[in-house]
PDB file of C-alpha atoms in Angstrom:
ATOM      1  CA  UNK A 236       0.017   0.001   0.062  1.00 32.00           C
ATOM      2  CA  UNK A 237       1.237   3.543  -0.865  1.00 33.00           C
ATOM      3  CA  UNK A 238       2.515   5.783   2.015  1.00 33.00           C
ATOM      4  CA  UNK A 239       0.524   8.912   2.695  1.00 35.00           C
ATOM      5  CA  UNK A 240       3.517  10.908   1.578  1.00 37.00           C
ATOM      6  CA  UNK A 241       3.822   9.065  -1.865  1.00 36.00           C
ATOM      7  CA  UNK A 242       0.071   9.449  -2.316  1.00 35.00           C
ATOM      8  CA  UNK A 243       0.148  13.307  -1.708  1.00 44.00           C
ATOM      9  CA  UNK A 244       3.241  13.532  -4.071  1.00 43.00           C
ATOM     10  CA  UNK A 245       1.088  11.682  -6.697  1.00 43.00           C
ATOM     11  CA  UNK A 246      -1.493  14.327  -6.187  1.00 58.00           C
ATOM     12  CA  UNK A 247       0.828  17.143  -7.191  1.00 63.00           C
ATOM     13  CA  UNK A 248       2.300  18.098 -10.497  1.00 81.00           C
ATOM     14  CA  UNK A 249       5.883  17.986 -11.135  1.00 88.00           C
ATOM     15  CA  UNK A 250       8.038  20.700  -9.618  1.00 96.00           C
ATOM     16  CA  UNK A 251       8.057  23.902 -11.519  1.00 97.00           C
ATOM     17  CA  UNK A 252      11.076  25.755 -12.228  1.00 98.00           C
ATOM     18  CA  UNK A 253      10.848  29.687 -12.743  1.00 98.00           C
ATOM     19  CA  UNK A 254      13.489  32.333 -13.143  1.00 98.00           C
ATOM     20  CA  UNK A 255      14.074  35.818 -11.640  1.00 98.00           C
ATOM     21  CA  UNK A 256      16.147  37.501 -14.257  1.00 98.00           C
ATOM     22  CA  UNK A 257      18.934  39.983 -12.668  1.00 97.00           C
ATOM     23  CA  UNK A 258      18.122  43.617 -13.049  1.00 97.00           C
ATOM     24  CA  UNK A 259      21.724  45.105 -11.971  1.00 96.00           C
ATOM     25  CA  UNK A 260      24.214  45.270 -14.736  1.00 96.00           C
ATOM     26  CA  UNK A 261      27.596  47.311 -14.135  1.00 93.00           C
ATOM     27  CA  UNK A 262      27.965  48.413 -17.920  1.00 95.00           C
ATOM     28  CA  UNK A 263      29.607  51.125 -19.799  1.00 94.00           C
ATOM     29  CA  UNK A 264      26.784  51.547 -22.349  1.00 97.00           C
ATOM     30  CA  UNK A 265      23.566  51.444 -20.241  1.00 97.00           C
ATOM     31  CA  UNK A 266      21.497  49.948 -23.280  1.00 97.00           C
ATOM     32  CA  UNK A 267      23.588  46.566 -22.879  1.00 97.00           C
ATOM     33  CA  UNK A 268      22.046  45.940 -19.469  1.00 97.00           C
ATOM     34  CA  UNK A 269      18.742  46.212 -20.779  1.00 98.00           C
ATOM     35  CA  UNK A 270      19.580  43.857 -23.761  1.00 98.00           C
ATOM     36  CA  UNK A 271      21.108  41.496 -21.373  1.00 97.00           C
ATOM     37  CA  UNK A 272      17.693  41.147 -19.623  1.00 98.00           C
ATOM     38  CA  UNK A 273      16.056  40.453 -22.948  1.00 98.00           C
ATOM     39  CA  UNK A 274      18.564  37.875 -23.974  1.00 98.00           C
ATOM     40  CA  UNK A 275      18.184  36.198 -20.481  1.00 98.00           C
ATOM     41  CA  UNK A 276      14.459  36.328 -21.152  1.00 98.00           C
ATOM     42  CA  UNK A 277      14.923  34.405 -24.457  1.00 98.00           C
ATOM     43  CA  UNK A 278      17.214  31.868 -22.931  1.00 98.00           C
ATOM     44  CA  UNK A 279      14.388  31.121 -20.254  1.00 98.00           C
ATOM     45  CA  UNK A 280      11.841  30.758 -23.079  1.00 98.00           C
ATOM     46  CA  UNK A 281      14.267  28.311 -24.950  1.00 97.00           C
ATOM     47  CA  UNK A 282      14.608  26.260 -21.543  1.00 97.00           C
ATOM     48  CA  UNK A 283      11.002  26.012 -21.440  1.00 97.00           C
ATOM     49  CA  UNK A 284      11.059  27.281 -17.851  1.00 98.00           C
ATOM     50  CA  UNK A 285       7.596  27.790 -16.039  1.00 98.00           C
ATOM     51  CA  UNK A 286       7.578  31.394 -14.805  1.00 98.00           C
ATOM     52  CA  UNK A 287       9.490  34.627 -15.507  1.00 98.00           C
ATOM     53  CA  UNK A 288      10.159  37.431 -12.734  1.00 98.00           C
ATOM     54  CA  UNK A 289      12.096  40.558 -12.145  1.00 98.00           C
ATOM     55  CA  UNK A 290      12.885  42.343  -8.982  1.00 97.00           C
ATOM     56  CA  UNK A 291      12.513  45.686  -7.212  1.00 98.00           C
ATOM     57  CA  UNK A 292      15.036  48.109  -5.948  1.00 96.00           C
ATOM     58  CA  UNK A 293      15.699  51.753  -6.208  1.00 97.00           C
ATOM     59  CA  UNK A 294      18.302  54.601  -5.947  1.00 96.00           C
ATOM     60  CA  UNK A 295      21.055  52.062  -6.816  1.00 93.00           C
ATOM     61  CA  UNK A 296      24.497  53.790  -7.735  1.00 93.00           C
ATOM     62  CA  UNK A 297      24.968  51.494 -10.670  1.00 94.00           C
ATOM     63  CA  UNK A 298      22.538  50.564 -13.392  1.00 96.00           C
ATOM     64  CA  UNK A 299      19.361  48.740 -12.050  1.00 97.00           C
ATOM     65  CA  UNK A 300      16.551  48.474 -14.645  1.00 98.00           C
ATOM     66  CA  UNK A 301      13.270  49.134 -13.270  1.00 98.00           C
ATOM     67  CA  UNK A 302      10.709  46.172 -13.322  1.00 97.00           C
ATOM     68  CA  UNK A 303       7.531  47.456 -14.739  1.00 97.00           C
ATOM     69  CA  UNK A 304       8.944  48.857 -18.095  1.00 98.00           C
ATOM     70  CA  UNK A 305      11.267  45.962 -18.472  1.00 98.00           C
ATOM     71  CA  UNK A 306       8.761  43.473 -17.808  1.00 98.00           C
ATOM     72  CA  UNK A 307       6.539  44.873 -20.459  1.00 98.00           C
ATOM     73  CA  UNK A 308       9.442  44.527 -22.965  1.00 98.00           C
ATOM     74  CA  UNK A 309      10.637  41.228 -21.840  1.00 98.00           C
ATOM     75  CA  UNK A 310       6.953  39.567 -22.257  1.00 98.00           C
ATOM     76  CA  UNK A 311       7.363  40.120 -25.977  1.00 97.00           C
ATOM     77  CA  UNK A 312       9.949  37.399 -25.860  1.00 97.00           C
ATOM     78  CA  UNK A 313       8.210  35.048 -23.072  1.00 97.00           C
ATOM     79  CA  UNK A 314       5.567  33.360 -25.275  1.00 88.00           C
ATOM     80  CA  UNK A 315       2.639  33.862 -22.826  1.00 87.00           C
ATOM     81  CA  UNK A 316       3.477  31.679 -19.890  1.00 95.00           C
ATOM     82  CA  UNK A 317       3.158  32.832 -16.182  1.00 98.00           C
ATOM     83  CA  UNK A 318       4.995  35.866 -15.246  1.00 98.00           C
ATOM     84  CA  UNK A 319       5.159  38.459 -12.535  1.00 98.00           C
ATOM     85  CA  UNK A 320       7.117  41.417 -10.626  1.00 98.00           C
ATOM     86  CA  UNK A 321       8.148  41.832  -7.308  1.00 98.00           C
ATOM     87  CA  UNK A 322       7.331  44.973  -5.493  1.00 98.00           C
ATOM     88  CA  UNK A 323       8.370  46.354  -2.338  1.00 98.00           C
ATOM     89  CA  UNK A 324       4.873  47.640  -1.342  1.00 98.00           C
ATOM     90  CA  UNK A 325       5.896  50.051   1.352  1.00 98.00           C
ATOM     91  CA  UNK A 326       7.783  51.912  -1.470  1.00 97.00           C
ATOM     92  CA  UNK A 327       4.842  52.199  -3.774  1.00 98.00           C
ATOM     93  CA  UNK A 328       1.543  54.246  -3.831  1.00 98.00           C
ATOM     94  CA  UNK A 329      -0.983  51.568  -3.963  1.00 98.00           C
ATOM     95  CA  UNK A 330      -3.094  53.000  -6.747  1.00 98.00           C
ATOM     96  CA  UNK A 331      -0.046  53.386  -9.080  1.00 98.00           C
ATOM     97  CA  UNK A 332       1.007  49.851  -8.167  1.00 98.00           C
ATOM     98  CA  UNK A 333      -2.237  48.462  -8.787  1.00 98.00           C
ATOM     99  CA  UNK A 334      -2.360  50.196 -12.266  1.00 98.00           C
ATOM    100  CA  UNK A 335       1.000  48.956 -13.327  1.00 98.00           C
ATOM    101  CA  UNK A 336       0.468  45.382 -12.372  1.00 98.00           C
ATOM    102  CA  UNK A 337      -2.940  45.317 -13.988  1.00 98.00           C
ATOM    103  CA  UNK A 338      -1.516  46.750 -17.240  1.00 98.00           C
ATOM    104  CA  UNK A 339       1.089  44.025 -17.304  1.00 98.00           C
ATOM    105  CA  UNK A 340      -1.571  41.423 -16.634  1.00 98.00           C
ATOM    106  CA  UNK A 341      -3.445  42.697 -19.691  1.00 98.00           C
ATOM    107  CA  UNK A 342      -0.271  42.225 -21.777  1.00 97.00           C
ATOM    108  CA  UNK A 343       0.459  38.676 -20.771  1.00 97.00           C
ATOM    109  CA  UNK A 344      -1.884  35.934 -22.093  1.00 93.00           C
ATOM    110  CA  UNK A 345      -1.288  33.694 -18.896  1.00 96.00           C
ATOM    111  CA  UNK A 346      -1.845  34.572 -15.250  1.00 96.00           C
ATOM    112  CA  UNK A 347       0.120  37.220 -13.851  1.00 98.00           C
ATOM    113  CA  UNK A 348       1.903  37.096 -10.330  1.00 98.00           C
ATOM    114  CA  UNK A 349       2.542  39.780  -7.808  1.00 98.00           C
ATOM    115  CA  UNK A 350       5.599  38.970  -5.624  1.00 98.00           C
ATOM    116  CA  UNK A 351       5.788  41.275  -2.765  1.00 98.00           C
ATOM    117  CA  UNK A 352       7.689  41.954   0.467  1.00 96.00           C
ATOM    118  CA  UNK A 353       8.737  44.461   2.888  1.00 96.00           C
ATOM    119  CA  UNK A 354      11.986  45.817   1.795  1.00 93.00           C
ATOM    120  CA  UNK A 355      15.024  46.548   3.985  1.00 89.00           C
ATOM    121  CA  UNK A 356      17.421  49.020   2.767  1.00 91.00           C
ATOM    122  CA  UNK A 357      16.821  52.296   4.717  1.00 94.00           C
ATOM    123  CA  UNK A 358      18.466  54.365   2.102  1.00 95.00           C
ATOM    124  CA  UNK A 359      15.768  53.662  -0.634  1.00 96.00           C
ATOM    125  CA  UNK A 360      13.100  54.188   2.051  1.00 97.00           C
ATOM    126  CA  UNK A 361      14.395  57.541   2.638  1.00 96.00           C
ATOM    127  CA  UNK A 362      14.683  58.425  -1.120  1.00 96.00           C
ATOM    128  CA  UNK A 363      11.172  57.227  -1.882  1.00 95.00           C
ATOM    129  CA  UNK A 364       9.724  59.251   0.899  1.00 95.00           C
ATOM    130  CA  UNK A 365       8.757  56.135   3.202  1.00 96.00           C
ATOM    131  CA  UNK A 366       9.263  55.305   6.897  1.00 96.00           C
ATOM    132  CA  UNK A 367      11.028  51.957   7.312  1.00 96.00           C
ATOM    133  CA  UNK A 368       9.556  51.796  10.642  1.00 96.00           C
ATOM    134  CA  UNK A 369       5.863  51.476   9.247  1.00 96.00           C
ATOM    135  CA  UNK A 370       6.866  48.844   6.878  1.00 96.00           C
ATOM    136  CA  UNK A 371       4.437  45.974   8.071  1.00 97.00           C
ATOM    137  CA  UNK A 372       1.335  48.424   8.417  1.00 97.00           C
ATOM    138  CA  UNK A 373       2.053  50.024   5.090  1.00 98.00           C
ATOM    139  CA  UNK A 374       2.472  46.597   3.478  1.00 98.00           C
ATOM    140  CA  UNK A 375      -0.828  45.407   4.687  1.00 98.00           C
ATOM    141  CA  UNK A 376      -2.660  48.471   3.764  1.00 98.00           C
ATOM    142  CA  UNK A 377      -1.270  48.653   0.371  1.00 98.00           C
ATOM    143  CA  UNK A 378      -2.165  44.891  -0.438  1.00 98.00           C
ATOM    144  CA  UNK A 379      -5.769  45.125   0.787  1.00 98.00           C
ATOM    145  CA  UNK A 380      -6.221  48.259  -1.185  1.00 98.00           C
ATOM    146  CA  UNK A 381      -4.745  46.911  -4.464  1.00 98.00           C
ATOM    147  CA  UNK A 382      -6.855  43.772  -4.173  1.00 98.00           C
ATOM    148  CA  UNK A 383      -9.921  46.003  -3.792  1.00 98.00           C
ATOM    149  CA  UNK A 384      -8.929  48.196  -6.697  1.00 98.00           C
ATOM    150  CA  UNK A 385      -8.346  44.928  -8.806  1.00 98.00           C
ATOM    151  CA  UNK A 386     -11.874  44.055  -8.163  1.00 98.00           C
ATOM    152  CA  UNK A 387     -13.109  47.196  -9.591  1.00 98.00           C
ATOM    153  CA  UNK A 388     -13.925  48.763  -6.354  1.00 98.00           C
ATOM    154  CA  UNK A 389     -13.814  52.434  -5.447  1.00 98.00           C
ATOM    155  CA  UNK A 390     -11.113  52.793  -2.625  1.00 98.00           C
ATOM    156  CA  UNK A 391     -10.238  55.384  -0.122  1.00 98.00           C
ATOM    157  CA  UNK A 392      -7.237  55.210   2.437  1.00 98.00           C
ATOM    158  CA  UNK A 393      -6.717  57.394   5.372  1.00 97.00           C
ATOM    159  CA  UNK A 394      -3.486  55.515   6.579  1.00 97.00           C
ATOM    160  CA  UNK A 395       0.001  55.330   5.452  1.00 97.00           C
ATOM    161  CA  UNK A 396      -1.128  56.702   2.481  1.00 97.00           C
ATOM    162  CA  UNK A 397      -4.120  59.067   1.918  1.00 97.00           C
ATOM    163  CA  UNK A 398      -6.218  58.925  -1.267  1.00 98.00           C
ATOM    164  CA  UNK A 399     -10.062  59.247  -1.885  1.00 98.00           C
ATOM    165  CA  UNK A 400     -12.552  57.223  -4.327  1.00 98.00           C
ATOM    166  CA  UNK A 401      -9.719  55.820  -6.329  1.00 98.00           C
ATOM    167  CA  UNK A 402     -10.728  53.390  -9.084  1.00 98.00           C
ATOM    168  CA  UNK A 403      -8.628  51.893 -11.693  1.00 98.00           C
ATOM    169  CA  UNK A 404      -9.110  50.725 -15.439  1.00 98.00           C
ATOM    170  CA  UNK A 405      -8.103  48.429 -17.070  1.00 98.00           C
ATOM    171  CA  UNK A 406      -8.923  45.537 -14.396  1.00 98.00           C
ATOM    172  CA  UNK A 407      -6.749  42.508 -14.735  1.00 98.00           C
ATOM    173  CA  UNK A 408      -8.472  39.917 -17.090  1.00 97.00           C
ATOM    174  CA  UNK A 409      -8.140  37.324 -14.495  1.00 97.00           C
ATOM    175  CA  UNK A 410      -7.342  37.626 -10.558  1.00 97.00           C
ATOM    176  CA  UNK A 411      -3.763  38.546  -9.734  1.00 98.00           C
ATOM    177  CA  UNK A 412      -1.970  35.887  -7.844  1.00 98.00           C
ATOM    178  CA  UNK A 413      -0.221  37.204  -4.704  1.00 98.00           C
ATOM    179  CA  UNK A 414       3.163  35.819  -3.594  1.00 98.00           C
ATOM    180  CA  UNK A 415       4.580  36.968  -0.396  1.00 98.00           C
ATOM    181  CA  UNK A 416       8.208  36.676   0.410  1.00 97.00           C
ATOM    182  CA  UNK A 417       8.842  36.185   4.114  1.00 96.00           C
ATOM    183  CA  UNK A 418      11.796  34.853   6.244  1.00 94.00           C
ATOM    184  CA  UNK A 419      11.035  36.040   9.873  1.00 94.00           C
ATOM    185  CA  UNK A 420       8.310  34.195  11.964  1.00 95.00           C
ATOM    186  CA  UNK A 421       6.035  37.146  11.880  1.00 96.00           C
ATOM    187  CA  UNK A 422       6.428  37.685   8.219  1.00 97.00           C
ATOM    188  CA  UNK A 423       5.763  34.234   7.439  1.00 98.00           C
ATOM    189  CA  UNK A 424       2.512  34.393   9.618  1.00 98.00           C
ATOM    190  CA  UNK A 425       1.563  37.417   7.414  1.00 98.00           C
ATOM    191  CA  UNK A 426       2.312  35.461   4.197  1.00 98.00           C
ATOM    192  CA  UNK A 427       0.105  32.716   5.451  1.00 98.00           C
ATOM    193  CA  UNK A 428      -2.750  35.017   6.254  1.00 98.00           C
ATOM    194  CA  UNK A 429      -2.567  37.323   3.311  1.00 98.00           C
ATOM    195  CA  UNK A 430      -0.874  35.419   0.608  1.00 98.00           C
ATOM    196  CA  UNK A 431      -1.868  33.156  -2.033  1.00 98.00           C
ATOM    197  CA  UNK A 432       1.619  31.560  -2.153  1.00 98.00           C
ATOM    198  CA  UNK A 433       4.518  31.799   0.279  1.00 98.00           C
ATOM    199  CA  UNK A 434       7.811  32.480  -1.228  1.00 98.00           C
ATOM    200  CA  UNK A 435      10.779  31.414   0.950  1.00 98.00           C
ATOM    201  CA  UNK A 436      14.105  33.188   1.178  1.00 96.00           C
ATOM    202  CA  UNK A 437      17.118  32.365  -1.064  1.00 96.00           C
ATOM    203  CA  UNK A 438      19.494  32.506   1.829  1.00 96.00           C
ATOM    204  CA  UNK A 439      17.977  29.269   3.450  1.00 97.00           C
ATOM    205  CA  UNK A 440      19.968  25.974   3.590  1.00 97.00           C
ATOM    206  CA  UNK A 441      17.953  22.968   2.962  1.00 98.00           C
ATOM    207  CA  UNK A 442      17.675  22.344   6.945  1.00 98.00           C
ATOM    208  CA  UNK A 443      16.402  25.973   7.225  1.00 98.00           C
ATOM    209  CA  UNK A 444      13.987  25.554   4.304  1.00 98.00           C
ATOM    210  CA  UNK A 445      12.392  22.526   6.042  1.00 98.00           C
ATOM    211  CA  UNK A 446      12.228  24.388   9.413  1.00 98.00           C
ATOM    212  CA  UNK A 447      10.767  27.512   7.645  1.00 98.00           C
ATOM    213  CA  UNK A 448       7.960  25.378   5.838  1.00 98.00           C
ATOM    214  CA  UNK A 449       7.040  23.636   9.012  1.00 98.00           C
ATOM    215  CA  UNK A 450       6.413  27.246  10.437  1.00 98.00           C
ATOM    216  CA  UNK A 451       4.337  28.178   7.462  1.00 98.00           C
ATOM    217  CA  UNK A 452       2.413  24.930   7.986  1.00 98.00           C
ATOM    218  CA  UNK A 453       1.743  26.026  11.693  1.00 98.00           C
ATOM    219  CA  UNK A 454       0.708  29.452  10.687  1.00 98.00           C
ATOM    220  CA  UNK A 455      -1.781  28.013   8.006  1.00 98.00           C
ATOM    221  CA  UNK A 456      -3.307  25.949  10.663  1.00 98.00           C
ATOM    222  CA  UNK A 457      -3.575  28.956  13.233  1.00 97.00           C
ATOM    223  CA  UNK A 458      -5.371  30.912  10.551  1.00 97.00           C
ATOM    224  CA  UNK A 459      -7.456  27.933   9.386  1.00 97.00           C
ATOM    225  CA  UNK A 460      -6.434  28.186   5.824  1.00 97.00           C
ATOM    226  CA  UNK A 461      -5.844  25.184   3.387  1.00 96.00           C
ATOM    227  CA  UNK A 462      -2.406  24.520   2.352  1.00 95.00           C
ATOM    228  CA  UNK A 463      -2.115  26.191  -1.065  1.00 96.00           C
ATOM    229  CA  UNK A 464      -1.229  24.089  -4.099  1.00 95.00           C
ATOM    230  CA  UNK A 465       1.977  26.101  -4.505  1.00 97.00           C
ATOM    231  CA  UNK A 466       4.588  26.760  -2.076  1.00 98.00           C
ATOM    232  CA  UNK A 467       7.821  28.607  -3.641  1.00 98.00           C
ATOM    233  CA  UNK A 468      11.455  29.084  -2.878  1.00 98.00           C
ATOM    234  CA  UNK A 469      14.127  31.169  -4.641  1.00 98.00           C
ATOM    235  CA  UNK A 470      17.627  29.571  -5.041  1.00 98.00           C
ATOM    236  CA  UNK A 471      20.694  31.239  -6.449  1.00 98.00           C
ATOM    237  CA  UNK A 472      22.306  28.792  -8.979  1.00 98.00           C
ATOM    238  CA  UNK A 473      24.910  27.864 -11.674  1.00 98.00           C
ATOM    239  CA  UNK A 474      24.206  25.063 -13.944  1.00 98.00           C
ATOM    240  CA  UNK A 475      27.777  24.287 -14.851  1.00 98.00           C
ATOM    241  CA  UNK A 476      29.161  22.404 -18.021  1.00 97.00           C
ATOM    242  CA  UNK A 477      30.999  19.937 -15.702  1.00 97.00           C
ATOM    243  CA  UNK A 478      31.461  18.947 -12.070  1.00 97.00           C
ATOM    244  CA  UNK A 479      34.980  20.469 -12.579  1.00 97.00           C
ATOM    245  CA  UNK A 480      33.598  23.883 -13.776  1.00 97.00           C
ATOM    246  CA  UNK A 481      31.101  23.625 -10.769  1.00 97.00           C
ATOM    247  CA  UNK A 482      34.055  23.164  -8.359  1.00 97.00           C
ATOM    248  CA  UNK A 483      36.003  25.768  -9.726  1.00 96.00           C
ATOM    249  CA  UNK A 484      33.169  28.368  -9.475  1.00 96.00           C
ATOM    250  CA  UNK A 485      32.425  27.502  -5.725  1.00 94.00           C
ATOM    251  CA  UNK A 486      36.166  27.741  -4.873  1.00 94.00           C
ATOM    252  CA  UNK A 487      36.326  31.456  -6.567  1.00 93.00           C
ATOM    253  CA  UNK A 488      33.020  32.293  -4.600  1.00 93.00           C
ATOM    254  CA  UNK A 489      34.269  31.127  -1.349  1.00 87.00           C
ATOM    255  CA  UNK A 490      32.006  32.438   1.583  1.00 88.00           C
ATOM    256  CA  UNK A 491      31.676  35.986  -0.121  1.00 86.00           C
ATOM    257  CA  UNK A 492      28.462  35.600  -2.015  1.00 93.00           C
ATOM    258  CA  UNK A 493      25.804  38.085  -0.912  1.00 90.00           C
ATOM    259  CA  UNK A 494      26.351  37.020   2.658  1.00 91.00           C
ATOM    260  CA  UNK A 495      24.822  33.678   2.149  1.00 94.00           C
ATOM    261  CA  UNK A 496      25.613  30.445   3.746  1.00 95.00           C
ATOM    262  CA  UNK A 497      27.649  28.588   0.765  1.00 95.00           C
ATOM    263  CA  UNK A 498      25.227  25.521   1.596  1.00 96.00           C
ATOM    264  CA  UNK A 499      22.433  27.769   0.263  1.00 97.00           C
ATOM    265  CA  UNK A 500      23.879  28.133  -3.140  1.00 97.00           C
ATOM    266  CA  UNK A 501      23.112  25.576  -5.878  1.00 98.00           C
ATOM    267  CA  UNK A 502      26.086  24.960  -8.051  1.00 98.00           C
ATOM    268  CA  UNK A 503      26.686  21.782 -10.112  1.00 98.00           C
ATOM    269  CA  UNK A 504      26.369  20.060 -13.487  1.00 98.00           C
ATOM    270  CA  UNK A 505      22.733  19.464 -14.680  1.00 98.00           C
ATOM    271  CA  UNK A 506      22.429  16.210 -12.982  1.00 97.00           C
ATOM    272  CA  UNK A 507      23.598  17.604  -9.610  1.00 98.00           C
ATOM    273  CA  UNK A 508      21.241  20.590  -9.707  1.00 98.00           C
ATOM    274  CA  UNK A 509      18.262  18.402 -10.526  1.00 98.00           C
ATOM    275  CA  UNK A 510      19.100  16.294  -7.450  1.00 97.00           C
ATOM    276  CA  UNK A 511      19.157  19.441  -5.331  1.00 97.00           C
ATOM    277  CA  UNK A 512      15.846  20.539  -6.687  1.00 98.00           C
ATOM    278  CA  UNK A 513      14.349  17.245  -5.975  1.00 96.00           C
ATOM    279  CA  UNK A 514      15.444  17.623  -2.309  1.00 97.00           C
ATOM    280  CA  UNK A 515      13.340  20.689  -2.057  1.00 98.00           C
ATOM    281  CA  UNK A 516      10.561  18.950  -3.816  1.00 97.00           C
ATOM    282  CA  UNK A 517      10.513  16.240  -1.187  1.00 96.00           C
ATOM    283  CA  UNK A 518      10.185  18.597   1.543  1.00 97.00           C
ATOM    284  CA  UNK A 519       7.039  20.106  -0.151  1.00 97.00           C
ATOM    285  CA  UNK A 520       8.213  22.849  -2.193  1.00 98.00           C
ATOM    286  CA  UNK A 521       6.518  23.008  -5.621  1.00 98.00           C
ATOM    287  CA  UNK A 522       8.115  25.937  -7.438  1.00 98.00           C
ATOM    288  CA  UNK A 523      11.792  27.061  -7.429  1.00 98.00           C
ATOM    289  CA  UNK A 524      12.482  30.285  -8.609  1.00 98.00           C
ATOM    290  CA  UNK A 525      16.060  30.441  -9.747  1.00 98.00           C
ATOM    291  CA  UNK A 526      18.562  33.555  -9.842  1.00 97.00           C
ATOM    292  CA  UNK A 527      21.620  33.127 -11.761  1.00 97.00           C
ATOM    293  CA  UNK A 528      24.721  33.690  -9.690  1.00 96.00           C
ATOM    294  CA  UNK A 529      27.717  33.745 -12.131  1.00 95.00           C
ATOM    295  CA  UNK A 530      28.967  37.266 -12.850  1.00 90.00           C
ATOM    296  CA  UNK A 531      29.887  36.439 -16.483  1.00 94.00           C
ATOM    297  CA  UNK A 532      26.885  37.280 -18.844  1.00 94.00           C
ATOM    298  CA  UNK A 533      27.584  34.447 -21.355  1.00 96.00           C
ATOM    299  CA  UNK A 534      28.032  31.897 -18.404  1.00 97.00           C
ATOM    300  CA  UNK A 535      24.553  32.926 -17.026  1.00 97.00           C
ATOM    301  CA  UNK A 536      22.933  32.498 -20.383  1.00 97.00           C
ATOM    302  CA  UNK A 537      24.477  29.064 -20.744  1.00 98.00           C
ATOM    303  CA  UNK A 538      23.436  28.157 -17.113  1.00 98.00           C
ATOM    304  CA  UNK A 539      19.938  29.050 -18.382  1.00 98.00           C
ATOM    305  CA  UNK A 540      20.079  27.144 -21.499  1.00 98.00           C
ATOM    306  CA  UNK A 541      21.130  23.989 -19.285  1.00 98.00           C
ATOM    307  CA  UNK A 542      18.038  24.457 -17.047  1.00 98.00           C
ATOM    308  CA  UNK A 543      16.362  22.658 -20.150  1.00 97.00           C
ATOM    309  CA  UNK A 544      18.154  19.519 -19.259  1.00 97.00           C
ATOM    310  CA  UNK A 545      17.722  20.052 -15.485  1.00 98.00           C
ATOM    311  CA  UNK A 546      13.739  20.395 -15.942  1.00 96.00           C
ATOM    312  CA  UNK A 547      13.653  17.136 -17.917  1.00 96.00           C
ATOM    313  CA  UNK A 548      15.567  15.467 -15.267  1.00 96.00           C
ATOM    314  CA  UNK A 549      13.363  16.758 -12.581  1.00 94.00           C
ATOM    315  CA  UNK A 550      10.261  15.644 -14.210  1.00 89.00           C
ATOM    316  CA  UNK A 551      11.728  12.119 -14.518  1.00 86.00           C
ATOM    317  CA  UNK A 552      12.386  12.134 -10.851  1.00 75.00           C
ATOM    318  CA  UNK A 553       8.937  13.045 -10.019  1.00 60.00           C
TER     319      UNK A 553
END
C-alpha cells in the first residue's frame, strides 16, 4: 500500500522551475544592461521554464533596470506563460502599483503574479519618502487596497497613504496571484494570512527551508487556511557544463556571495542541480525560482540554457 507521503506526491504536479532575471548590470553602455535582460528572457523561454520574474530596488548607484517597463518588454519574448514582478509594497503608492500590475496582466496571455515583500534598505526608503519603521502596516494597507482596486471597487484610504475614491482601469483580465516573500516568523505568519503563495528566502539552507516550511504550515493551521497548491522558494544557482567547472566556481566564490551560507547555493552540473531541486520537492516545495549567480553574462545564459536539461531530469524524478 502506498504511503501517505507518496500518495500526496502523486496528487501534485511535477516541480515547476521559474527564473528571476537579474536587474543590476554594471555596464559602460546602459543599453547593454537592458539587452542582457532581454537575452536572458529568451534563454529562459528556450529552456521552457515555467515562470518569469524581475525584482525591485531603487536609487542604486550602478544601473538597475526598473521592473514594470522591463517586464513589458520582456513579455514580448516570453510566449505567454506565467510571469510577474516583485514590488516592495511600502515603497509604492498602492493606486500606482495596482495600475502598473493590471496593465502588465493585460499584456500577458497567461496568469500574472505579484511577488511582494517589505524591503530592507533604509536608503531607498528615505529616497522614496517612506518610513522604514512603518513597513508592516504599510504593506498590509497597500495589499488590501490593491486587491480591492483590482476587483473594480472605489477605494479610499486614510492611513500610511491618503487617497479618496480611487478606481482603476483596465482591470486585470483574471485575478492577480499574490506571492509574499517572508523569512522572519511574523512575516511568514503574514504570508500565510494574506498571500496566495509563500515565497521562501534564497539564503535558507535545506535544513532551514524545512524548518521554515514547518513554520508556514503552523501559521496556516492557526488561521484555518488550507495549504495552497503552490509553495515557492528562491535559489541562487549555476548549472555548470561539468562538475569540474562547478567546483572551480565554488572555490572562487568562497564565503563571499551576498552574505549567504555557501550551503544555500546550488552549483553543479545538470544532474547535481536536478538532485538538489528534488530535495526541495521532497520537503513540499512546488516551485523553485532561480537567480543566476555567475557574474559573466555568457555563463549566465549558458546556465539558463542547461536548465532545460535540468527540467527534464526533475520531471523524470517525479
